[in-house]
mmCIF file of C-alpha atoms in Angstrom:
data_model
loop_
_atom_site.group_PDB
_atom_site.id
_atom_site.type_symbol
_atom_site.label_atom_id
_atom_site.label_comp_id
_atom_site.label_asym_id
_atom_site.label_seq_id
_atom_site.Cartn_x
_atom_site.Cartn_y
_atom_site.Cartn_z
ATOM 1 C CA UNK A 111 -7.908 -87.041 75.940
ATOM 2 C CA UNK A 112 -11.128 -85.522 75.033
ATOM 3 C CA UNK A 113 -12.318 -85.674 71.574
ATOM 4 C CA UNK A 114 -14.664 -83.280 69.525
ATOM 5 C CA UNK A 115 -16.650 -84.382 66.614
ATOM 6 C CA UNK A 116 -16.502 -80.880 64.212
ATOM 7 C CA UNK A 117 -17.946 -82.483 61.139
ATOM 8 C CA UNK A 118 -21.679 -81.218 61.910
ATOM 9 C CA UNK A 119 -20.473 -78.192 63.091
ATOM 10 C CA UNK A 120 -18.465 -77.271 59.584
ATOM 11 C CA UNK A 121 -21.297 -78.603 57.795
ATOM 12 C CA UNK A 122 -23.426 -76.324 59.209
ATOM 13 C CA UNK A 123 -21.211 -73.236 58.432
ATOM 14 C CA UNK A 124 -20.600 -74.157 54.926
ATOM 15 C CA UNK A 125 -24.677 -74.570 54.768
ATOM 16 C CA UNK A 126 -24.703 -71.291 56.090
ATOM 17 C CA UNK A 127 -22.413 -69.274 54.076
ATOM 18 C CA UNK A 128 -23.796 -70.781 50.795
ATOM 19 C CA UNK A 129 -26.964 -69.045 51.729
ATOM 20 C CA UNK A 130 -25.178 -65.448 51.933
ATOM 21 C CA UNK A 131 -25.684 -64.036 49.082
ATOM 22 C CA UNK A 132 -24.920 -59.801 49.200
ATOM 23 C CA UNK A 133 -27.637 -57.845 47.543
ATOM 24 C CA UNK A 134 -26.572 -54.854 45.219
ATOM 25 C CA UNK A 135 -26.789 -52.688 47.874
ATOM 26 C CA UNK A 136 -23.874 -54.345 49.947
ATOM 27 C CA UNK A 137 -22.044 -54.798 46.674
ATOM 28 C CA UNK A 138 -22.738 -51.256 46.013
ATOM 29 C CA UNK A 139 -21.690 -50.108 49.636
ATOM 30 C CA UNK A 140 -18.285 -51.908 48.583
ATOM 31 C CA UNK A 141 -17.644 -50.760 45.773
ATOM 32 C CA UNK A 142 -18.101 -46.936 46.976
ATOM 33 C CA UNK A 143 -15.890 -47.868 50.215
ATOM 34 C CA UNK A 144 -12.352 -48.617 47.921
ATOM 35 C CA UNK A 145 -13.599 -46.150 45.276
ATOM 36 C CA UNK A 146 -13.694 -43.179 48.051
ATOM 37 C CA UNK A 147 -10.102 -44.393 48.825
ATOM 38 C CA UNK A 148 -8.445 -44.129 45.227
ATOM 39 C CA UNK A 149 -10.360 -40.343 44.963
ATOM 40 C CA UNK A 150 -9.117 -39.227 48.093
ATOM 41 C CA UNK A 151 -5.716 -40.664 47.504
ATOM 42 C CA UNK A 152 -5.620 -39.015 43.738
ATOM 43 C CA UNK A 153 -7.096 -36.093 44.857
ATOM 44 C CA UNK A 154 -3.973 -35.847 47.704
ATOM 45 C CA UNK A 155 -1.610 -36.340 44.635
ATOM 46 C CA UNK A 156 -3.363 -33.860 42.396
ATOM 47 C CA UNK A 157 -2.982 -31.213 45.122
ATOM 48 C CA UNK A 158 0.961 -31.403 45.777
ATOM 49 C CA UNK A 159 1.059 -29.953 41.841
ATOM 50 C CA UNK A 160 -1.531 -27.833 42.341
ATOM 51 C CA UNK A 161 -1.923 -24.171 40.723
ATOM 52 C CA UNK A 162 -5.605 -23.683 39.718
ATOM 53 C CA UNK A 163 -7.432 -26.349 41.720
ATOM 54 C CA UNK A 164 -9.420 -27.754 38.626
ATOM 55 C CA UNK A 165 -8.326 -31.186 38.407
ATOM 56 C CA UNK A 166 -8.409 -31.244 42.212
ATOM 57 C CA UNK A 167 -12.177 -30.000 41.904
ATOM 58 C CA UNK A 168 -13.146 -32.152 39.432
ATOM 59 C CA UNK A 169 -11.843 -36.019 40.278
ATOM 60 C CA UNK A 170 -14.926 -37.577 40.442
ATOM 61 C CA UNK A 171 -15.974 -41.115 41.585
ATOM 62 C CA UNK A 172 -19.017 -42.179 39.106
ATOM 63 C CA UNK A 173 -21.382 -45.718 38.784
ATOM 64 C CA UNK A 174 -21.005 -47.643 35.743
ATOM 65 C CA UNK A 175 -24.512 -49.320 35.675
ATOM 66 C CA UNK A 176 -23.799 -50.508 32.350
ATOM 67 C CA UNK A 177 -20.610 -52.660 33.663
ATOM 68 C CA UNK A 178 -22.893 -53.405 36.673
ATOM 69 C CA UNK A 179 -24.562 -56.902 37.031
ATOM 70 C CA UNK A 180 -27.070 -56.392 39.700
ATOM 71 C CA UNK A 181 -26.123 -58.599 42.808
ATOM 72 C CA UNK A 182 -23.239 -60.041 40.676
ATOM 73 C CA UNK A 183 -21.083 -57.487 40.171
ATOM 74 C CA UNK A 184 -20.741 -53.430 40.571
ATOM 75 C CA UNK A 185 -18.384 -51.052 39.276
ATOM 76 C CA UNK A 186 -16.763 -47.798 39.857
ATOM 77 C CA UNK A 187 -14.671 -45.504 37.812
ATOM 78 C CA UNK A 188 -12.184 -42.791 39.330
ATOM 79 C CA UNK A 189 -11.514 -40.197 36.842
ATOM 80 C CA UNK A 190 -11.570 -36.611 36.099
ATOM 81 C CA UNK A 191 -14.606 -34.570 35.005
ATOM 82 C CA UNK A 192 -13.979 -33.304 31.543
ATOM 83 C CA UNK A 193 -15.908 -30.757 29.329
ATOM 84 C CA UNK A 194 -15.271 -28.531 26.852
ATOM 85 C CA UNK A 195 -12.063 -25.745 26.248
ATOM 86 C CA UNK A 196 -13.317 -23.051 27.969
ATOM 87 C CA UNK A 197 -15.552 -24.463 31.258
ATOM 88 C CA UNK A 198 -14.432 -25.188 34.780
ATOM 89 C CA UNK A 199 -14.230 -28.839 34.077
ATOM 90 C CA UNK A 200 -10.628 -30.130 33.554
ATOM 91 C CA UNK A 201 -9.793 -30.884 30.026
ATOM 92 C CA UNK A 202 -6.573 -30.610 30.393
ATOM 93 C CA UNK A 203 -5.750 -33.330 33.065
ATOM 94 C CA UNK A 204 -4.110 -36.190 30.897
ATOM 95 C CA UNK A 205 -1.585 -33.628 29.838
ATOM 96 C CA UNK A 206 -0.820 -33.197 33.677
ATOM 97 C CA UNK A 207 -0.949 -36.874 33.930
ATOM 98 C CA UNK A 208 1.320 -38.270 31.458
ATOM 99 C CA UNK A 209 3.204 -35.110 30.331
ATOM 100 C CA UNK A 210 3.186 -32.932 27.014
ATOM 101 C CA UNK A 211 5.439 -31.431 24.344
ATOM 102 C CA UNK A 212 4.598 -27.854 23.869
ATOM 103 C CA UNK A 213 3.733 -27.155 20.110
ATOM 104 C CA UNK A 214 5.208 -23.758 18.957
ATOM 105 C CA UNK A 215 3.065 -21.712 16.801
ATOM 106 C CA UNK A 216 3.909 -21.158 13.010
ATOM 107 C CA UNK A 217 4.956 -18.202 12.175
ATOM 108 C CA UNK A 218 3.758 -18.800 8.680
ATOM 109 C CA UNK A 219 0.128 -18.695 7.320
ATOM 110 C CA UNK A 220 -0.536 -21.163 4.820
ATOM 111 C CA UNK A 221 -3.212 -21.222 1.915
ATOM 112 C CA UNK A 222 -5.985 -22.350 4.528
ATOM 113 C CA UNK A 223 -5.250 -19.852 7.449
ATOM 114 C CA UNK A 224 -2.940 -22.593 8.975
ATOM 115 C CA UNK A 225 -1.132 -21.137 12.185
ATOM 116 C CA UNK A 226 0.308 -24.081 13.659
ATOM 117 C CA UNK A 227 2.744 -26.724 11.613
ATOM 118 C CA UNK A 228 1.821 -30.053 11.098
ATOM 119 C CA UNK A 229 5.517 -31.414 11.398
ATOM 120 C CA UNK A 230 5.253 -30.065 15.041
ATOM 121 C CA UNK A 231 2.088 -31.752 16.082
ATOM 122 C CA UNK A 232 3.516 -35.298 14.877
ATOM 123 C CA UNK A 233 6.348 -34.733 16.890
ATOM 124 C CA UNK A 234 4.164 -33.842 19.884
ATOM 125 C CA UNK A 235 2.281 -37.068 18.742
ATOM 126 C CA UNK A 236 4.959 -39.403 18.619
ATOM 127 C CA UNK A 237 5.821 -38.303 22.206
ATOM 128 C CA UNK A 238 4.223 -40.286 25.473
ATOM 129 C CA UNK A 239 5.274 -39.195 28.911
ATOM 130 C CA UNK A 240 6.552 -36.202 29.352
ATOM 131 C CA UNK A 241 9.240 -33.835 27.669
ATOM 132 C CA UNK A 242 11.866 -31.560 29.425
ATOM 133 C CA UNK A 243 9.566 -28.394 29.136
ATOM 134 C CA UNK A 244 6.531 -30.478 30.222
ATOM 135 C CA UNK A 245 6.993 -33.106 32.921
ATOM 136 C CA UNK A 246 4.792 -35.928 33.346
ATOM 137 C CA UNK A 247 3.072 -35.161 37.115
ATOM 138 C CA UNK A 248 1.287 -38.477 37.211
ATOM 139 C CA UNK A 249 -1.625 -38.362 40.238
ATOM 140 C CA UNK A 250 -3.964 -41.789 39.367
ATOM 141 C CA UNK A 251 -1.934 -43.904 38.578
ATOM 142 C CA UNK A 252 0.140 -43.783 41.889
ATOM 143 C CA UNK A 253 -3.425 -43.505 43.771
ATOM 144 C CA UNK A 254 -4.311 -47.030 42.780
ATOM 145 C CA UNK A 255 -0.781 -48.614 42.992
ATOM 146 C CA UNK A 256 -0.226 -47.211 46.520
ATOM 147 C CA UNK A 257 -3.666 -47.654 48.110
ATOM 148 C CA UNK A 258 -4.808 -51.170 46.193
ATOM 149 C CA UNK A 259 -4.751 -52.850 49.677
ATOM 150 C CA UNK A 260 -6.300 -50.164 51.913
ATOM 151 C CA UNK A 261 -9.021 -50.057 49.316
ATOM 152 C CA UNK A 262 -9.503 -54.113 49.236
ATOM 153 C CA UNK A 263 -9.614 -53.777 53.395
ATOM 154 C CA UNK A 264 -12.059 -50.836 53.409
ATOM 155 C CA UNK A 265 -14.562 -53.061 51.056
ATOM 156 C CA UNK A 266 -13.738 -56.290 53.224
ATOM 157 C CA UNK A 267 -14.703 -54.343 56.443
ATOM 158 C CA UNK A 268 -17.754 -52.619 54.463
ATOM 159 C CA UNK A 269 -18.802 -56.056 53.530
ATOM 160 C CA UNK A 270 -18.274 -56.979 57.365
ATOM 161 C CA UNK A 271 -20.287 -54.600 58.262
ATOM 162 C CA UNK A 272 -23.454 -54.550 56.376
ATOM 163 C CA UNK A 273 -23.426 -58.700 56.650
ATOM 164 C CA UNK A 274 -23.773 -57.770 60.390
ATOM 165 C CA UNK A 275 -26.121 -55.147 59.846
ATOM 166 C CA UNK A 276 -28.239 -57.189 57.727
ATOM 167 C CA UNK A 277 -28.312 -60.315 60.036
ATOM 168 C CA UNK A 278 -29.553 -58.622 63.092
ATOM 169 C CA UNK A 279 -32.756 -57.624 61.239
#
């Protein structure tokens, strides 16, 4: 029987990977690697409910430096770029997302020019997903809950990669 004597050998590789340490700019390279699969993913959702192509247009991936620790930590936000009523940004896109109640229009003016009734905007309020005149057409939150573990294997082989890269220099 031949006998090997591993304990200087694991020594040496736990030595070795306590002096790995990724910089931010593997961190970073991470973070954009499972970020670029969520906005793809919603982005593929957004389209199958498609009519204008402005939500589609607009999800955006976007750096949160102030979330961000420097080699500690970086983080990414998935969302949807939105401005003003009016632009070509997508306002509109949580109404898509969870659903709406339309709010009919008062037919009578009030003393201050009011056109639309209060009692119909609490209703609308007191609403949350959806209604039978306006569906809920949900297109994040399926992104992350049916690509969480293609995005954690993208970053792993990211991280793979640029240990590799950065070792052969």
């Amino acid at each position: 029987m031949i006998g090997f004597d591993t304990t200087d050998l694991l020594r040496a590789v736990q030595e070795t990977i306590g002096q790995i340490t990724p910089d931010e700019g593997v961190l970073r390279a991470m973070g954009v690697s499972g970020a670029e699969i969520f906005r793809e993913e919603a982005k593929h959702n957004a389209a199958s409910h498609a009519k204008t192509w402005t939500i589609h247009r607009n999800i955006i991936m976007k750096h949160l430096p102030e979330d961000s620790d420097g080699a500690q930590r970086q983080a990414y936000l998935v969302t949807v770029r939105k401005g003003g009523y009016g632009g070509g940004d997508a306002f509109y896109w949580r109404f898509v997302e969870e659903g709406h109640k339309f709010v009919p229009k008062n037919t009578k003016i009030g003393k201050r020019g009011n056109k639309i009734g209060w009692a119909a905007h609490r209703k609308a309020a007191e609403l949350e997903y959806g209604t039978a005149s306006a569906p809920a057409y949900p297109f994040m939150r399926p992104a992350y809950d049916s690509r969480k573990s293609d995005a954690v294997n993208a970053m792993s082989l990211t991280l793979k990669q640029q240990l590799i890269r950065n070792a052969t220099r």
